[in-house]
Amino acid sequence: MNPKIVLITGASRGIGAQTALLAAQQGWHVAVNYSSNSLAADAVVRQIRDAGGTAISIQADVGNEQQVKKMFEHIDAKLGRVDGLVNNAGIVDYPQRLDQFSSERLERMMRINVLGSFLCAKEAVLRMSTRHGAQGGSIVNVGSAASRLGSPHQYIDYAASKGAIDVMTLGLAKEVAGEGIRVNAVRPGVIDTEIHASGGLPHRARDLAPQMPMGRVGTAQEVAHAIVWLLGPLSSYCSGTFVDIAGAR
Ligand code: NAP
């Protein structure tokens, strides 16, 4: 059996990094994508290799079509054609009301969170679909509970970008179901990662914990377990499925 190859976008930190480590433990050869933090990406790759796994790191802005194409070509050459894609890279922004949003903010949010996932899914389908002579594959999108909640007073734009990911998951799952490709999504609630600091709220996870139904927020590892399950053969009849990992929120 040839090893399975997966690209995990935004795998240098947080949920993506934990997913890369877990996927490698389960035998996947992993392409660790990152945007700017090469040290963090290299540390993930080193951890995988030290444990006997196979991984490469690869810089690309998922919201840039040329960079996405080059990233997939690099993976073709170094690891082989992808069997799996985890569309994980994503951003938030500072808390604002909708009537304060600038068009630059909106464009950045949609470019990275929505366009980025579409561009990577396109390149993956071209390499996975039986229609294109390949053997099939599995795509896992990382959405958010925000698409159910709307994120008022913080980032409706982020919530809307994740709503687009929900719809893409449903549509693409149906579009390629007969071509050997499964498409699923996880929708995390509040997870303890650095994303909150990048949105100007470094203590968001800690501050919100008491309001959560379970009295705590989630860990990146708890999300990674669901992603890797959806990626692999144990979820073989799941497609167009959403796994909410939000502790009953
Ligand atoms: P994080 O800790 O902030 O990590 C973000 C990752 O994405 C980093 O690896 C970063 O790379 C990468 N990235 C950012 N912009 C990118 C771009 N344009 N191109 C390629 N990579 C890029 O985030 P996280 O909390 O793990 O979130 C991961 C996903 O889960 C996101 O889609 C997020 O919306 C979703 N999510 C998170 C939560 C939560 O509470 N944490 C809840 C629901 C959903 P660098 O290291 O190079 O910057």
Coordinates of C-alpha atoms and ligand atoms in Angstrom, one line a residue:
M1 CA 0.0 0.0 0.0
N2 CA 1.3 3.4 -0.9
P3 CA 1.4 5.9 2.0
K4 CA -1.4 8.4 2.1
I5 CA -0.4 12.1 1.7
V6 CA -2.2 14.9 3.3
L7 CA -1.8 18.7 3.1
I8 CA -2.8 20.5 6.2
T9 CA -3.0 24.3 5.7
G10 CA -2.1 26.5 8.7
A11 CA -0.3 23.6 10.4
S12 CA 2.5 25.5 12.1
R13 CA 0.4 26.3 15.1
G14 CA -2.9 25.5 17.0
I15 CA -5.4 23.1 15.6
G16 CA -3.5 22.5 12.4
A17 CA -0.3 21.6 14.2
Q18 CA -2.0 19.1 16.4
T19 CA -3.8 17.6 13.4
A20 CA -0.4 17.2 11.6
L21 CA 1.1 15.4 14.6
L22 CA -1.9 13.1 15.0
A23 CA -2.2 12.4 11.2
A24 CA 1.5 11.5 11.1
Q25 CA 1.1 9.1 14.1
Q26 CA -1.6 7.4 12.0
G27 CA 0.8 6.9 9.1
W28 CA -0.1 9.9 6.9
H29 CA 2.8 11.7 5.1
V30 CA 2.2 15.3 6.0
A31 CA 2.7 18.6 4.2
V32 CA 2.8 21.3 6.9
N33 CA 1.7 24.6 5.3
Y34 CA 2.2 27.9 7.1
S35 CA 2.0 31.6 6.2
S36 CA 5.0 33.3 7.9
N37 CA 6.1 31.4 11.0
S38 CA 8.7 29.1 9.5
L39 CA 10.2 28.3 12.9
A40 CA 6.9 26.9 14.2
A41 CA 6.3 24.9 11.0
D42 CA 9.8 23.4 11.2
A43 CA 9.3 22.5 14.8
V44 CA 6.2 20.5 13.8
V45 CA 8.1 18.8 11.0
R46 CA 11.0 18.0 13.3
Q47 CA 8.6 16.4 15.9
I48 CA 7.0 14.2 13.2
R49 CA 10.4 13.1 11.8
D50 CA 11.8 12.5 15.3
A51 CA 8.9 10.1 15.9
G52 CA 9.7 8.2 12.6
G53 CA 7.1 10.0 10.4
T54 CA 7.4 11.8 7.1
A55 CA 6.7 15.5 6.8
I56 CA 7.7 18.6 4.9
S57 CA 7.0 22.3 5.6
I58 CA 5.8 24.6 2.9
Q59 CA 5.2 28.3 3.0
A60 CA 2.2 29.7 1.0
D61 CA -0.5 32.2 1.5
V62 CA -3.7 30.2 0.9
G63 CA -5.4 33.3 -0.3
N64 CA -3.0 33.7 -3.2
E65 CA -3.8 31.5 -6.3
Q66 CA -0.2 31.4 -7.6
Q67 CA 1.2 30.4 -4.3
V68 CA -1.5 27.7 -3.8
K69 CA -0.7 26.2 -7.2
K70 CA 3.0 26.2 -6.5
M71 CA 2.4 24.6 -3.1
F72 CA 0.5 21.7 -4.7
E73 CA 3.2 21.3 -7.4
H74 CA 5.9 21.3 -4.7
I75 CA 4.0 18.6 -2.8
D76 CA 3.5 16.6 -6.0
A77 CA 7.3 16.6 -6.5
K78 CA 8.4 16.0 -2.9
L79 CA 5.7 13.7 -1.4
G80 CA 3.4 12.7 -4.3
R81 CA -0.2 13.5 -5.2
V82 CA -2.4 14.4 -2.2
D83 CA -5.0 11.9 -0.9
G84 CA -6.1 14.3 1.9
L85 CA -6.6 18.0 2.4
V86 CA -7.4 19.7 5.7
N87 CA -8.5 23.3 4.9
N88 CA -7.6 24.6 8.3
A89 CA -5.8 28.0 7.7
G90 CA -8.0 30.8 9.0
I91 CA -7.9 34.2 10.6
V92 CA -10.0 36.4 12.9
D93 CA -9.7 40.1 13.3
Y94 CA -10.2 42.6 16.1
P95 CA -13.7 42.8 17.7
Q96 CA -15.8 45.4 15.8
R97 CA -19.4 46.0 14.9
L98 CA -20.4 45.6 11.3
D99 CA -20.9 49.3 11.0
Q100 CA -17.1 49.8 11.7
F101 CA -15.8 47.2 9.2
S102 CA -13.5 48.5 6.4
S103 CA -13.6 47.0 3.0
E104 CA -9.9 46.1 3.5
R105 CA -10.8 44.0 6.6
L106 CA -13.6 42.3 4.7
E107 CA -11.5 41.5 1.7
R108 CA -8.7 40.0 3.9
M109 CA -11.1 37.9 5.9
M110 CA -12.9 36.5 2.8
R111 CA -9.6 36.1 0.8
I112 CA -8.0 33.9 3.5
N113 CA -10.9 32.1 5.0
V114 CA -13.1 31.6 1.9
L115 CA -11.1 32.0 -1.2
G116 CA -8.2 30.1 0.4
S117 CA -10.3 27.1 1.2
F118 CA -11.8 27.1 -2.3
L119 CA -8.4 27.4 -4.1
C120 CA -7.0 24.5 -2.1
A121 CA -10.1 22.4 -2.6
K122 CA -9.9 23.0 -6.3
E123 CA -6.2 21.8 -6.5
A124 CA -7.1 18.9 -4.3
V125 CA -10.1 17.8 -6.4
L126 CA -7.9 18.0 -9.6
R127 CA -5.5 15.5 -7.9
M128 CA -8.1 13.2 -6.2
S129 CA -11.1 12.8 -8.5
T130 CA -11.6 9.6 -10.5
R131 CA -12.8 12.1 -13.2
H132 CA -9.2 13.2 -13.5
G133 CA -7.7 9.7 -13.4
A134 CA -7.0 9.6 -9.7
Q135 CA -8.0 7.3 -6.9
G136 CA -10.2 9.5 -4.7
G137 CA -9.5 11.3 -1.5
S138 CA -10.8 13.1 1.6
I139 CA -11.2 16.8 2.3
V140 CA -11.9 18.1 5.8
N141 CA -12.8 21.8 6.1
V142 CA -12.4 23.6 9.4
G143 CA -15.5 25.7 9.9
S144 CA -16.7 27.2 13.2
A145 CA -19.6 27.3 15.6
A146 CA -19.6 31.0 14.6
S147 CA -21.6 30.0 11.5
R148 CA -24.4 29.0 13.9
L149 CA -23.9 31.8 16.4
G150 CA -23.2 34.8 14.1
S151 CA -20.5 36.4 16.4
P152 CA -22.3 39.7 17.0
H153 CA -20.2 42.5 18.4
Q154 CA -17.0 40.6 17.6
Y155 CA -16.7 39.4 14.0
I156 CA -19.8 38.8 12.0
D157 CA -17.4 38.8 9.0
Y158 CA -15.6 35.8 10.4
A159 CA -18.9 34.0 11.1
A160 CA -20.0 34.7 7.6
S161 CA -16.8 33.4 6.1
K162 CA -17.4 30.2 8.1
G163 CA -21.0 30.1 6.8
A164 CA -19.5 30.0 3.3
I165 CA -17.3 27.0 4.4
D166 CA -20.5 25.2 5.6
V167 CA -22.1 25.7 2.2
M168 CA -19.0 24.7 0.3
T169 CA -18.8 21.5 2.3
L170 CA -22.4 20.6 1.5
G171 CA -22.2 21.5 -2.2
L172 CA -18.7 20.0 -2.9
A173 CA -19.6 16.8 -1.0
K174 CA -22.5 16.2 -3.4
E175 CA -20.5 17.3 -6.5
V176 CA -17.7 14.8 -6.0
A177 CA -19.4 12.0 -4.1
G178 CA -19.4 9.8 -7.2
E179 CA -15.8 10.6 -7.9
G180 CA -14.3 9.0 -4.8
I181 CA -13.9 12.1 -2.7
R182 CA -15.5 12.7 0.6
V183 CA -15.9 16.3 2.0
N184 CA -16.7 16.9 5.6
A185 CA -16.3 19.7 8.2
V186 CA -15.6 20.2 11.8
R187 CA -17.1 23.2 13.6
P188 CA -15.0 24.0 16.7
G189 CA -16.3 26.2 19.5
V190 CA -13.9 28.2 21.6
I191 CA -10.5 26.4 21.5
D192 CA -7.5 27.4 23.4
T193 CA -5.0 28.6 20.7
E194 CA -3.2 31.7 19.7
I195 CA -5.9 32.8 17.3
H196 CA -7.6 34.8 20.0
A197 CA -4.4 36.8 20.7
S198 CA -4.2 37.6 16.9
G199 CA -7.6 39.1 17.2
G200 CA -6.4 41.3 20.1
L201 CA -8.0 39.1 22.9
P202 CA -5.2 37.0 24.3
H203 CA -7.3 35.9 27.3
R204 CA -10.5 35.2 25.3
A205 CA -10.4 31.4 25.9
R206 CA -9.7 31.8 29.6
D207 CA -12.3 34.6 30.0
L208 CA -15.1 32.6 28.2
A209 CA -14.5 29.3 29.9
P210 CA -16.9 29.9 32.8
Q211 CA -19.7 30.7 30.4
M212 CA -19.2 27.5 28.4
P213 CA -21.8 24.7 29.1
M214 CA -18.9 22.4 30.2
G215 CA -17.2 25.2 32.2
R216 CA -14.2 25.0 30.0
V217 CA -13.0 25.6 26.4
G218 CA -11.7 22.9 24.1
T219 CA -8.2 21.9 23.2
A220 CA -6.6 21.8 19.7
Q221 CA -6.0 18.1 20.3
E222 CA -9.7 17.5 20.8
V223 CA -10.4 19.0 17.4
A224 CA -7.5 17.2 15.8
H225 CA -9.0 13.8 16.7
A226 CA -12.2 14.5 14.9
I227 CA -10.4 15.9 11.8
V228 CA -8.2 12.9 11.5
W229 CA -11.2 10.6 11.9
L230 CA -13.0 12.4 9.2
L231 CA -9.9 12.3 7.0
G232 CA -9.4 8.6 7.2
P233 CA -11.2 5.3 6.3
L234 CA -13.0 4.9 9.7
S235 CA -15.5 7.6 8.5
S236 CA -15.9 6.0 5.0
Y237 CA -19.7 6.6 4.7
C238 CA -19.5 10.2 6.0
S239 CA -19.6 13.0 3.5
G240 CA -21.3 16.3 3.7
T241 CA -21.2 15.8 7.5
F242 CA -20.5 18.4 10.2
V243 CA -18.9 17.5 13.5
D244 CA -19.6 20.2 16.0
I245 CA -16.8 20.3 18.6
A246 CA -18.2 22.9 20.9
G247 CA -18.9 21.3 24.2
A248 CA -22.7 21.7 23.9
R249 CA -22.4 25.4 23.1
Ligands
NAP1 P1 -4.0 29.8 15.0 O1 -3.5 29.2 16.3 O2 -4.0 31.3 14.9 O3 -3.1 29.2 13.8 C1 -3.4 29.7 12.5 C2 -2.6 28.9 11.5 O4 -3.0 29.4 10.2 C3 -1.1 29.2 11.6 O5 -0.4 28.0 11.2 C4 -0.9 30.3 10.6 O6 0.5 30.3 10.0 C5 -1.9 29.8 9.5 N1 -2.3 30.9 8.6 C6 -2.8 32.1 8.8 N2 -3.1 32.8 7.7 C7 -2.7 32.0 6.7 C8 -2.6 32.1 5.3 N3 -3.0 33.3 4.7 N4 -2.1 31.1 4.5 C9 -1.6 30.0 5.1 N5 -1.6 29.8 6.5 C10 -2.1 30.8 7.2 O7 -5.4 29.3 14.6 P2 -6.3 28.1 15.2 O8 -7.1 28.6 16.4 O9 -5.5 26.8 15.3 O10 -7.4 28.0 14.0 C11 -7.3 27.0 13.0 C12 -8.7 27.0 12.3 O11 -9.7 26.7 13.3 C13 -9.1 28.3 11.7 O12 -9.7 28.1 10.4 C14 -10.1 28.9 12.7 O13 -11.0 29.8 12.1 C15 -10.7 27.6 13.2 N6 -11.4 27.8 14.5 C16 -10.7 28.1 15.6 C17 -11.3 28.2 16.8 C18 -10.6 28.6 18.0 O14 -11.3 29.0 19.0 N7 -9.3 28.5 18.1 C19 -12.7 28.1 16.8 C20 -13.4 27.8 15.7 C21 -12.7 27.6 14.5 P3 1.7 31.1 10.7 O15 2.1 30.3 11.9 O16 2.7 31.1 9.7 O17 1.1 32.4 11.1

